[in-house]
Amino acid sequence: MATSGRPGAAHCGIDAAMEVVGGKWKVLILWVLEQGPHRFGELRRLIPGVTEKVLAAQLRELEADGIVHREVYDEVPPRVEYSLTPIGCELGEALAPLGAWGAKHLVPGGA
Amino acid sequence: MATSGRPGAAHCGIDAAMEVVGGKWKVLILWVLEQGPHRFGELRRLIPGVTEKVLAAQLRELEADGIVHREVYDEVPPRVEYSLTPIGCELGEALAPLGAWGAKHLVPGGA
DNA sequence: GTGGGTACTTACCCCGGGGTGAGCGTGCTG
DNA sequence: CAGCACGCTCACCCCGGGGTAAGTACCCAC
């Protein structure tokens, strides 16, 4: 670490971050939510393959980790909007380089 | 969404990257390897809790993904060194912001 | 009345990633 | 000679994250 000059990174916050972001659909949710608040049903439709149960679970975990904000509108029909908290926004930005790396090296026409 | 003008990022390389980095110990391995080449036994000792089988498996997966390079020295006793490929280095750098985020928001004295 | 859309929850099952422990072939050391 | 260290590999088990399907309560459009 003297070489990298990374003070607080003791055994790196990466693994800590990985636990937050480690769910199968979390990064997709983050990705979608980065483009603005979305409702539950929208997320479900925007993320093909995810089921309601799992989507709800991942959302709750992200909420518990302070990444997303859950806004319930007491209307009828019921409406719930999910948005990123400031911390969530920062997380999204921190994920950007990783996404760029993936696009560059993993996705066929990424470069 | 039609509003998002993000062309190349289709469904973001993040999930692609997550598959590469999604193993339980992968980021730790990356983290250690970022500080220089290491032997198998060193990695095992530097990463508490990982078993040989799993370490070998993760290493092989990272190797298959072109992240780490495996150098076998035909000596006795057998010696094997693992190091990051250029792509692996880039991945490590792409992971840095995420680590910083984790350190800042997740680790107690991170801020 | 029926169906569809809202946002979930509950119960159940399944698969695979990861953990456990042992063994292998070699050569040096005690 | 026994034992250890090296870098794995094999066989087995286990747990939990995620998938499947159905149900809930409400209202509106048909």
PDB file of C-alpha atoms (C1' of nucleotides) in Angstrom:
ATOM      1  CA  MET A   1       0.000   0.000   0.000  1.00  0.00           C
ATOM      2  CA  ALA A   2       2.847   2.351   0.369  1.00  0.00           C
ATOM      3  CA  THR A   3       3.196   1.895  -3.357  1.00  0.00           C
ATOM      4  CA  SER A   4      -0.395   2.711  -4.119  1.00  0.00           C
ATOM      5  CA  GLY A   5      -0.671   5.382  -1.460  1.00  0.00           C
ATOM      6  CA  ARG A   6      -4.197   4.293  -0.644  1.00  0.00           C
ATOM      7  CA  PRO A   7      -4.751   5.191   2.996  1.00  0.00           C
ATOM      8  CA  GLY A   8      -8.216   4.166   4.080  1.00  0.00           C
ATOM      9  CA  ALA A   9      -8.382   1.213   1.746  1.00  0.00           C
ATOM     10  CA  ALA A  10      -6.969  -1.182   4.345  1.00  0.00           C
ATOM     11  CA  HIS A  11      -8.289  -4.354   2.769  1.00  0.00           C
ATOM     12  CA  CYS A  12     -10.106  -2.323   0.164  1.00  0.00           C
ATOM     13  CA  GLY A  13     -13.704  -1.220   0.308  1.00  0.00           C
ATOM     14  CA  ILE A  14     -14.203  -3.104  -2.912  1.00  0.00           C
ATOM     15  CA  ASP A  15     -15.394  -6.261  -1.268  1.00  0.00           C
ATOM     16  CA  ALA A  16     -17.698  -4.164   0.899  1.00  0.00           C
ATOM     17  CA  ALA A  17     -19.051  -2.533  -2.235  1.00  0.00           C
ATOM     18  CA  MET A  18     -19.376  -5.932  -3.859  1.00  0.00           C
ATOM     19  CA  GLU A  19     -21.714  -7.064  -1.138  1.00  0.00           C
ATOM     20  CA  VAL A  20     -23.965  -4.118  -1.839  1.00  0.00           C
ATOM     21  CA  VAL A  21     -23.815  -4.592  -5.558  1.00  0.00           C
ATOM     22  CA  GLY A  22     -23.467  -8.368  -5.605  1.00  0.00           C
ATOM     23  CA  GLY A  23     -27.087  -9.273  -6.257  1.00  0.00           C
ATOM     24  CA  LYS A  24     -27.845 -10.663  -9.661  1.00  0.00           C
ATOM     25  CA  TRP A  25     -29.887  -7.680 -10.775  1.00  0.00           C
ATOM     26  CA  LYS A  26     -28.588  -4.859  -8.605  1.00  0.00           C
ATOM     27  CA  VAL A  27     -26.340  -3.230 -11.154  1.00  0.00           C
ATOM     28  CA  LEU A  28     -29.072  -3.367 -13.771  1.00  0.00           C
ATOM     29  CA  ILE A  29     -31.420  -1.671 -11.344  1.00  0.00           C
ATOM     30  CA  LEU A  30     -28.788   0.937 -10.592  1.00  0.00           C
ATOM     31  CA  TRP A  31     -28.234   1.423 -14.267  1.00  0.00           C
ATOM     32  CA  VAL A  32     -31.892   1.996 -14.971  1.00  0.00           C
ATOM     33  CA  LEU A  33     -32.435   4.163 -11.939  1.00  0.00           C
ATOM     34  CA  GLU A  34     -29.503   6.328 -12.925  1.00  0.00           C
ATOM     35  CA  GLN A  35     -31.606   7.603 -15.774  1.00  0.00           C
ATOM     36  CA  GLY A  36     -34.306   8.884 -13.454  1.00  0.00           C
ATOM     37  CA  PRO A  37     -36.907   7.652 -10.968  1.00  0.00           C
ATOM     38  CA  HIS A  38     -38.965   4.667 -11.989  1.00  0.00           C
ATOM     39  CA  ARG A  39     -41.986   2.801 -10.782  1.00  0.00           C
ATOM     40  CA  PHE A  40     -41.979  -0.849  -9.844  1.00  0.00           C
ATOM     41  CA  GLY A  41     -43.773  -1.980 -12.966  1.00  0.00           C
ATOM     42  CA  GLU A  42     -41.496   0.066 -15.156  1.00  0.00           C
ATOM     43  CA  LEU A  43     -38.438  -1.533 -13.652  1.00  0.00           C
ATOM     44  CA  ARG A  44     -39.941  -4.944 -14.156  1.00  0.00           C
ATOM     45  CA  ARG A  45     -40.528  -4.214 -17.812  1.00  0.00           C
ATOM     46  CA  LEU A  46     -37.205  -2.482 -18.333  1.00  0.00           C
ATOM     47  CA  ILE A  47     -35.263  -5.370 -16.865  1.00  0.00           C
ATOM     48  CA  PRO A  48     -36.224  -8.436 -18.838  1.00  0.00           C
ATOM     49  CA  GLY A  49     -36.034 -11.688 -16.958  1.00  0.00           C
ATOM     50  CA  VAL A  50     -36.436 -10.437 -13.431  1.00  0.00           C
ATOM     51  CA  THR A  51     -39.445 -11.579 -11.445  1.00  0.00           C
ATOM     52  CA  GLU A  52     -41.495  -9.462  -9.085  1.00  0.00           C
ATOM     53  CA  LYS A  53     -40.333 -11.288  -6.015  1.00  0.00           C
ATOM     54  CA  VAL A  54     -36.694 -10.933  -6.819  1.00  0.00           C
ATOM     55  CA  LEU A  55     -37.039  -7.367  -8.026  1.00  0.00           C
ATOM     56  CA  ALA A  56     -38.801  -6.425  -4.807  1.00  0.00           C
ATOM     57  CA  ALA A  57     -36.158  -8.201  -2.765  1.00  0.00           C
ATOM     58  CA  GLN A  58     -33.251  -6.508  -4.530  1.00  0.00           C
ATOM     59  CA  LEU A  59     -34.980  -3.169  -4.244  1.00  0.00           C
ATOM     60  CA  ARG A  60     -35.456  -3.660  -0.530  1.00  0.00           C
ATOM     61  CA  GLU A  61     -31.841  -4.596  -0.063  1.00  0.00           C
ATOM     62  CA  LEU A  62     -30.707  -1.560  -1.992  1.00  0.00           C
ATOM     63  CA  GLU A  63     -33.048   0.535   0.082  1.00  0.00           C
ATOM     64  CA  ALA A  64     -31.671  -0.966   3.284  1.00  0.00           C
ATOM     65  CA  ASP A  65     -28.180  -0.116   2.084  1.00  0.00           C
ATOM     66  CA  GLY A  66     -29.226   3.472   1.457  1.00  0.00           C
ATOM     67  CA  ILE A  67     -28.755   3.236  -2.283  1.00  0.00           C
ATOM     68  CA  VAL A  68     -32.310   3.775  -3.439  1.00  0.00           C
ATOM     69  CA  HIS A  69     -35.171   5.811  -2.066  1.00  0.00           C
ATOM     70  CA  ARG A  70     -38.670   4.398  -1.986  1.00  0.00           C
ATOM     71  CA  GLU A  71     -41.462   6.892  -2.345  1.00  0.00           C
ATOM     72  CA  VAL A  72     -44.969   5.590  -1.782  1.00  0.00           C
ATOM     73  CA  TYR A  73     -47.833   7.666  -3.096  1.00  0.00           C
ATOM     74  CA  ASP A  74     -50.985   6.913  -1.209  1.00  0.00           C
ATOM     75  CA  GLU A  75     -53.161   7.074  -4.260  1.00  0.00           C
ATOM     76  CA  VAL A  76     -55.290   4.661  -6.025  1.00  0.00           C
ATOM     77  CA  PRO A  77     -54.077   2.757  -7.902  1.00  0.00           C
ATOM     78  CA  PRO A  78     -51.076   2.415  -5.618  1.00  0.00           C
ATOM     79  CA  ARG A  79     -47.966   4.070  -6.926  1.00  0.00           C
ATOM     80  CA  VAL A  80     -44.409   3.607  -5.774  1.00  0.00           C
ATOM     81  CA  GLU A  81     -41.403   5.345  -7.183  1.00  0.00           C
ATOM     82  CA  TYR A  82     -37.825   4.322  -6.755  1.00  0.00           C
ATOM     83  CA  SER A  83     -34.990   6.774  -7.148  1.00  0.00           C
ATOM     84  CA  LEU A  84     -31.316   6.923  -6.313  1.00  0.00           C
ATOM     85  CA  THR A  85     -30.166   8.550  -3.126  1.00  0.00           C
ATOM     86  CA  PRO A  86     -27.097  10.804  -3.327  1.00  0.00           C
ATOM     87  CA  ILE A  87     -25.040   7.836  -2.199  1.00  0.00           C
ATOM     88  CA  GLY A  88     -26.660   5.756  -4.900  1.00  0.00           C
ATOM     89  CA  CYS A  89     -25.735   8.366  -7.478  1.00  0.00           C
ATOM     90  CA  GLU A  90     -22.142   8.250  -6.332  1.00  0.00           C
ATOM     91  CA  LEU A  91     -22.238   4.491  -6.555  1.00  0.00           C
ATOM     92  CA  GLY A  92     -23.520   4.740 -10.091  1.00  0.00           C
ATOM     93  CA  GLU A  93     -20.668   7.035 -10.953  1.00  0.00           C
ATOM     94  CA  ALA A  94     -18.180   4.746  -9.282  1.00  0.00           C
ATOM     95  CA  LEU A  95     -19.523   1.899 -11.390  1.00  0.00           C
ATOM     96  CA  ALA A  96     -19.105   3.837 -14.607  1.00  0.00           C
ATOM     97  CA  PRO A  97     -15.413   2.994 -15.128  1.00  0.00           C
ATOM     98  CA  LEU A  98     -16.216  -0.651 -14.556  1.00  0.00           C
ATOM     99  CA  GLY A  99     -18.952  -0.450 -17.123  1.00  0.00           C
ATOM    100  CA  ALA A 100     -16.577   1.212 -19.522  1.00  0.00           C
ATOM    101  CA  TRP A 101     -14.041  -1.528 -18.932  1.00  0.00           C
ATOM    102  CA  GLY A 102     -16.651  -4.185 -19.566  1.00  0.00           C
ATOM    103  CA  ALA A 103     -17.816  -2.437 -22.707  1.00  0.00           C
ATOM    104  CA  LYS A 104     -14.271  -2.129 -23.927  1.00  0.00           C
ATOM    105  CA  HIS A 105     -13.025  -5.634 -23.256  1.00  0.00           C
ATOM    106  CA  LEU A 106     -16.086  -7.833 -23.003  1.00  0.00           C
ATOM    107  CA  VAL A 107     -18.688  -6.480 -25.386  1.00  0.00           C
ATOM    108  CA  PRO A 108     -17.912  -7.336 -29.039  1.00  0.00           C
ATOM    109  CA  GLY A 109     -18.206  -3.880 -30.496  1.00  0.00           C
ATOM    110  CA  GLY A 110     -17.287  -2.227 -27.250  1.00  0.00           C
ATOM    111  CA  ALA A 111     -14.071  -0.491 -28.211  1.00  0.00           C
TER     112      ALA A 111
ATOM    113  CA  MET B   1     -36.241   4.877 -22.580  1.00  0.00           C
ATOM    114  CA  ALA B   2     -36.094   7.077 -25.581  1.00  0.00           C
ATOM    115  CA  THR B   3     -34.953   9.930 -23.359  1.00  0.00           C
ATOM    116  CA  SER B   4     -31.618   8.372 -22.610  1.00  0.00           C
ATOM    117  CA  GLY B   5     -29.226   9.235 -25.370  1.00  0.00           C
ATOM    118  CA  ARG B   6     -26.662   6.575 -24.470  1.00  0.00           C
ATOM    119  CA  PRO B   7     -25.835   4.773 -27.701  1.00  0.00           C
ATOM    120  CA  GLY B   8     -22.922   2.400 -27.162  1.00  0.00           C
ATOM    121  CA  ALA B   9     -23.890   1.459 -23.660  1.00  0.00           C
ATOM    122  CA  ALA B  10     -26.822  -0.661 -24.845  1.00  0.00           C
ATOM    123  CA  HIS B  11     -27.401  -2.574 -21.649  1.00  0.00           C
ATOM    124  CA  CYS B  12     -24.129  -1.471 -20.099  1.00  0.00           C
ATOM    125  CA  GLY B  13     -20.955  -3.468 -19.849  1.00  0.00           C
ATOM    126  CA  ILE B  14     -21.337  -3.415 -16.092  1.00  0.00           C
ATOM    127  CA  ASP B  15     -23.203  -6.671 -15.886  1.00  0.00           C
ATOM    128  CA  ALA B  16     -20.634  -8.189 -18.222  1.00  0.00           C
ATOM    129  CA  ALA B  17     -17.909  -6.968 -15.905  1.00  0.00           C
ATOM    130  CA  MET B  18     -19.846  -8.272 -12.934  1.00  0.00           C
ATOM    131  CA  GLU B  19     -19.737 -11.763 -14.336  1.00  0.00           C
ATOM    132  CA  VAL B  20     -15.983 -11.581 -14.531  1.00  0.00           C
ATOM    133  CA  VAL B  21     -15.642 -10.099 -11.088  1.00  0.00           C
ATOM    134  CA  GLY B  22     -18.627 -11.794  -9.477  1.00  0.00           C
ATOM    135  CA  GLY B  23     -16.824 -14.648  -7.783  1.00  0.00           C
ATOM    136  CA  LYS B  24     -16.631 -14.456  -4.039  1.00  0.00           C
ATOM    137  CA  TRP B  25     -12.881 -13.927  -3.913  1.00  0.00           C
ATOM    138  CA  LYS B  26     -12.127 -12.446  -7.303  1.00  0.00           C
ATOM    139  CA  VAL B  27     -11.841  -8.825  -6.238  1.00  0.00           C
ATOM    140  CA  LEU B  28      -9.629  -9.780  -3.321  1.00  0.00           C
ATOM    141  CA  ILE B  29      -7.379 -11.670  -5.693  1.00  0.00           C
ATOM    142  CA  LEU B  30      -7.324  -8.692  -8.033  1.00  0.00           C
ATOM    143  CA  TRP B  31      -6.550  -6.453  -5.135  1.00  0.00           C
ATOM    144  CA  VAL B  32      -3.609  -8.553  -4.011  1.00  0.00           C
ATOM    145  CA  LEU B  33      -2.309  -9.141  -7.512  1.00  0.00           C
ATOM    146  CA  GLU B  34      -2.399  -5.421  -8.175  1.00  0.00           C
ATOM    147  CA  GLN B  35       0.489  -5.087  -5.799  1.00  0.00           C
ATOM    148  CA  GLY B  36       2.675  -7.408  -7.814  1.00  0.00           C
ATOM    149  CA  PRO B  37       2.930 -11.029  -8.931  1.00  0.00           C
ATOM    150  CA  HIS B  38       2.309 -13.662  -6.323  1.00  0.00           C
ATOM    151  CA  ARG B  39       2.634 -17.390  -5.920  1.00  0.00           C
ATOM    152  CA  PHE B  40      -0.252 -19.683  -5.182  1.00  0.00           C
ATOM    153  CA  GLY B  41       0.716 -20.260  -1.589  1.00  0.00           C
ATOM    154  CA  GLU B  42       1.221 -16.570  -1.032  1.00  0.00           C
ATOM    155  CA  LEU B  43      -2.246 -15.793  -2.277  1.00  0.00           C
ATOM    156  CA  ARG B  44      -3.681 -18.463  -0.046  1.00  0.00           C
ATOM    157  CA  ARG B  45      -1.978 -16.940   2.956  1.00  0.00           C
ATOM    158  CA  LEU B  46      -2.739 -13.366   1.972  1.00  0.00           C
ATOM    159  CA  ILE B  47      -6.440 -14.064   1.542  1.00  0.00           C
ATOM    160  CA  PRO B  48      -7.662 -15.520   4.805  1.00  0.00           C
ATOM    161  CA  GLY B  49     -10.565 -17.877   4.519  1.00  0.00           C
ATOM    162  CA  VAL B  50     -10.139 -19.042   0.978  1.00  0.00           C
ATOM    163  CA  THR B  51      -9.441 -22.703   0.364  1.00  0.00           C
ATOM    164  CA  GLU B  52      -7.077 -24.146  -2.192  1.00  0.00           C
ATOM    165  CA  LYS B  53      -9.799 -25.570  -4.337  1.00  0.00           C
ATOM    166  CA  VAL B  54     -11.710 -22.346  -4.556  1.00  0.00           C
ATOM    167  CA  LEU B  55      -8.623 -20.226  -4.966  1.00  0.00           C
ATOM    168  CA  ALA B  56      -7.467 -22.420  -7.833  1.00  0.00           C
ATOM    169  CA  ALA B  57     -10.921 -22.263  -9.412  1.00  0.00           C
ATOM    170  CA  GLN B  58     -11.175 -18.494  -9.200  1.00  0.00           C
ATOM    171  CA  LEU B  59      -7.663 -18.147 -10.535  1.00  0.00           C
ATOM    172  CA  ARG B  60      -8.520 -20.374 -13.474  1.00  0.00           C
ATOM    173  CA  GLU B  61     -11.628 -18.389 -14.232  1.00  0.00           C
ATOM    174  CA  LEU B  62      -9.729 -15.138 -14.089  1.00  0.00           C
ATOM    175  CA  GLU B  63      -7.116 -16.683 -16.337  1.00  0.00           C
ATOM    176  CA  ALA B  64      -9.784 -17.826 -18.777  1.00  0.00           C
ATOM    177  CA  ASP B  65     -11.145 -14.293 -18.822  1.00  0.00           C
ATOM    178  CA  GLY B  66      -7.721 -12.932 -19.610  1.00  0.00           C
ATOM    179  CA  ILE B  67      -7.394 -11.091 -16.321  1.00  0.00           C
ATOM    180  CA  VAL B  68      -4.473 -12.931 -14.809  1.00  0.00           C
ATOM    181  CA  HIS B  69      -1.420 -14.571 -16.296  1.00  0.00           C
ATOM    182  CA  ARG B  70      -0.226 -17.910 -15.039  1.00  0.00           C
ATOM    183  CA  GLU B  71       3.481 -18.551 -15.227  1.00  0.00           C
ATOM    184  CA  VAL B  72       4.656 -22.054 -14.422  1.00  0.00           C
ATOM    185  CA  TYR B  73       8.309 -22.536 -13.562  1.00  0.00           C
ATOM    186  CA  ASP B  74       9.385 -26.075 -14.235  1.00  0.00           C
ATOM    187  CA  GLU B  75      11.518 -26.282 -11.169  1.00  0.00           C
ATOM    188  CA  VAL B  76      11.464 -28.350  -8.109  1.00  0.00           C
ATOM    189  CA  PRO B  77       9.655 -27.665  -5.906  1.00  0.00           C
ATOM    190  CA  PRO B  78       7.025 -26.583  -8.397  1.00  0.00           C
ATOM    191  CA  ARG B  79       6.515 -22.849  -8.607  1.00  0.00           C
ATOM    192  CA  VAL B  80       3.670 -20.939 -10.156  1.00  0.00           C
ATOM    193  CA  GLU B  81       3.313 -17.214 -10.316  1.00  0.00           C
ATOM    194  CA  TYR B  82       0.187 -15.273 -10.998  1.00  0.00           C
ATOM    195  CA  SER B  83       0.228 -11.740 -12.303  1.00  0.00           C
ATOM    196  CA  LEU B  84      -2.200  -9.310 -13.842  1.00  0.00           C
ATOM    197  CA  THR B  85      -2.415  -8.982 -17.598  1.00  0.00           C
ATOM    198  CA  PRO B  86      -2.698  -5.457 -19.024  1.00  0.00           C
ATOM    199  CA  ILE B  87      -6.438  -5.983 -19.157  1.00  0.00           C
ATOM    200  CA  GLY B  88      -6.364  -7.090 -15.555  1.00  0.00           C
ATOM    201  CA  CYS B  89      -4.504  -3.922 -14.612  1.00  0.00           C
ATOM    202  CA  GLU B  90      -7.132  -1.840 -16.323  1.00  0.00           C
ATOM    203  CA  LEU B  91      -9.795  -3.768 -14.481  1.00  0.00           C
ATOM    204  CA  GLY B  92      -8.048  -3.050 -11.225  1.00  0.00           C
ATOM    205  CA  GLU B  93      -8.020   0.622 -12.059  1.00  0.00           C
ATOM    206  CA  ALA B  94     -11.672   0.526 -13.053  1.00  0.00           C
ATOM    207  CA  LEU B  95     -12.402  -1.061  -9.691  1.00  0.00           C
ATOM    208  CA  ALA B  96     -10.612   1.680  -7.786  1.00  0.00           C
ATOM    209  CA  PRO B  97     -13.508   4.180  -7.744  1.00  0.00           C
ATOM    210  CA  LEU B  98     -15.794   1.447  -6.499  1.00  0.00           C
ATOM    211  CA  GLY B  99     -13.333   0.660  -3.755  1.00  0.00           C
ATOM    212  CA  ALA B 100     -13.161   4.324  -2.870  1.00  0.00           C
ATOM    213  CA  TRP B 101     -16.923   4.492  -2.752  1.00  0.00           C
ATOM    214  CA  GLY B 102     -17.077   1.464  -0.488  1.00  0.00           C
ATOM    215  CA  ALA B 103     -14.396   2.874   1.756  1.00  0.00           C
ATOM    216  CA  LYS B 104     -16.198   6.175   1.961  1.00  0.00           C
ATOM    217  CA  HIS B 105     -19.715   4.957   2.614  1.00  0.00           C
ATOM    218  CA  LEU B 106     -19.409   1.469   3.989  1.00  0.00           C
ATOM    219  CA  VAL B 107     -16.254   1.298   6.057  1.00  0.00           C
ATOM    220  CA  PRO B 108     -16.679   2.983   9.472  1.00  0.00           C
ATOM    221  CA  GLY B 109     -13.723   5.284   9.328  1.00  0.00           C
ATOM    222  CA  GLY B 110     -13.869   5.498   5.579  1.00  0.00           C
ATOM    223  CA  ALA B 111     -14.783   9.119   5.103  1.00  0.00           C
TER     224      ALA B 111
ATOM    225  C1'  DG C   1     -69.448  -9.169 -13.977  1.00  0.00           C
ATOM    226  C1'  DT C   2     -65.015  -9.758 -15.905  1.00  0.00           C
ATOM    227  C1'  DG C   3     -60.714  -8.602 -16.824  1.00  0.00           C
ATOM    228  C1'  DG C   4     -56.664  -5.836 -16.409  1.00  0.00           C
ATOM    229  C1'  DG C   5     -53.395  -2.984 -14.095  1.00  0.00           C
ATOM    230  C1'  DT C   6     -51.211  -1.394  -9.542  1.00  0.00           C
ATOM    231  C1'  DA C   7     -47.405  -3.354  -6.084  1.00  0.00           C
ATOM    232  C1'  DC C   8     -46.333  -6.637  -3.631  1.00  0.00           C
ATOM    233  C1'  DT C   9     -46.087 -11.236  -0.421  1.00  0.00           C
ATOM    234  C1'  DT C  10     -45.903 -16.046   0.536  1.00  0.00           C
ATOM    235  C1'  DA C  11     -44.638 -20.807  -0.134  1.00  0.00           C
ATOM    236  C1'  DC C  12     -42.019 -23.888  -2.421  1.00  0.00           C
ATOM    237  C1'  DC C  13     -38.164 -25.869  -5.216  1.00  0.00           C
ATOM    238  C1'  DC C  14     -33.774 -26.084  -7.448  1.00  0.00           C
ATOM    239  C1'  DC C  15     -29.160 -25.526  -8.817  1.00  0.00           C
ATOM    240  C1'  DG C  16     -24.586 -24.328  -8.463  1.00  0.00           C
ATOM    241  C1'  DG C  17     -20.987 -21.822  -6.155  1.00  0.00           C
ATOM    242  C1'  DG C  18     -18.492 -22.417  -2.517  1.00  0.00           C
ATOM    243  C1'  DG C  19     -16.740 -25.091   1.815  1.00  0.00           C
ATOM    244  C1'  DT C  20     -14.463 -29.646   3.691  1.00  0.00           C
ATOM    245  C1'  DG C  21     -11.120 -32.988   3.627  1.00  0.00           C
ATOM    246  C1'  DA C  22      -8.223 -35.950   1.543  1.00  0.00           C
ATOM    247  C1'  DG C  23      -4.696 -37.350  -1.804  1.00  0.00           C
ATOM    248  C1'  DC C  24      -0.748 -36.927  -5.355  1.00  0.00           C
ATOM    249  C1'  DG C  25       4.229 -36.658  -6.855  1.00  0.00           C
ATOM    250  C1'  DT C  26       8.402 -34.739  -5.920  1.00  0.00           C
ATOM    251  C1'  DG C  27      12.671 -33.387  -3.242  1.00  0.00           C
ATOM    252  C1'  DC C  28      14.784 -31.298   0.888  1.00  0.00           C
ATOM    253  C1'  DT C  29      15.192 -31.357   5.713  1.00  0.00           C
ATOM    254  C1'  DG C  30      15.326 -33.066  10.262  1.00  0.00           C
TER     255       DG C  30
ATOM    256  C1'  DC D   1      12.710 -42.780   7.230  1.00  0.00           C
ATOM    257  C1'  DA D   2       9.139 -39.465   8.380  1.00  0.00           C
ATOM    258  C1'  DG D   3       7.398 -35.275   7.509  1.00  0.00           C
ATOM    259  C1'  DC D   4       6.701 -31.080   5.338  1.00  0.00           C
ATOM    260  C1'  DA D   5       5.995 -27.794   1.647  1.00  0.00           C
ATOM    261  C1'  DC D   6       4.692 -27.006  -3.142  1.00  0.00           C
ATOM    262  C1'  DG D   7       0.441 -26.561  -6.304  1.00  0.00           C
ATOM    263  C1'  DC D   8      -2.956 -28.459  -7.292  1.00  0.00           C
ATOM    264  C1'  DT D   9      -7.213 -32.110  -8.136  1.00  0.00           C
ATOM    265  C1'  DC D  10     -11.049 -35.039  -6.776  1.00  0.00           C
ATOM    266  C1'  DA D  11     -15.264 -36.381  -4.293  1.00  0.00           C
ATOM    267  C1'  DC D  12     -18.607 -34.980  -1.492  1.00  0.00           C
ATOM    268  C1'  DC D  13     -21.955 -31.923   0.930  1.00  0.00           C
ATOM    269  C1'  DC D  14     -24.447 -27.836   2.032  1.00  0.00           C
ATOM    270  C1'  DC D  15     -26.707 -23.464   1.982  1.00  0.00           C
ATOM    271  C1'  DG D  16     -28.981 -19.728   0.151  1.00  0.00           C
ATOM    272  C1'  DG D  17     -29.959 -16.771  -3.722  1.00  0.00           C
ATOM    273  C1'  DG D  18     -32.775 -16.821  -7.173  1.00  0.00           C
ATOM    274  C1'  DG D  19     -36.726 -18.859 -10.127  1.00  0.00           C
ATOM    275  C1'  DT D  20     -41.902 -20.408 -10.275  1.00  0.00           C
ATOM    276  C1'  DA D  21     -46.542 -19.805  -9.270  1.00  0.00           C
ATOM    277  C1'  DA D  22     -50.116 -18.218  -6.993  1.00  0.00           C
ATOM    278  C1'  DG D  23     -52.654 -15.001  -3.967  1.00  0.00           C
ATOM    279  C1'  DT D  24     -53.993 -10.098  -2.090  1.00  0.00           C
ATOM    280  C1'  DA D  25     -56.654  -5.596  -2.145  1.00  0.00           C
ATOM    281  C1'  DC D  26     -58.181  -1.996  -4.718  1.00  0.00           C
ATOM    282  C1'  DC D  27     -60.289   0.530  -8.729  1.00  0.00           C
ATOM    283  C1'  DC D  28     -61.318   1.456 -13.656  1.00  0.00           C
ATOM    284  C1'  DA D  29     -62.676   0.252 -18.331  1.00  0.00           C
ATOM    285  C1'  DC D  30     -65.358  -2.742 -20.988  1.00  0.00           C
TER     286       DC D  30
END
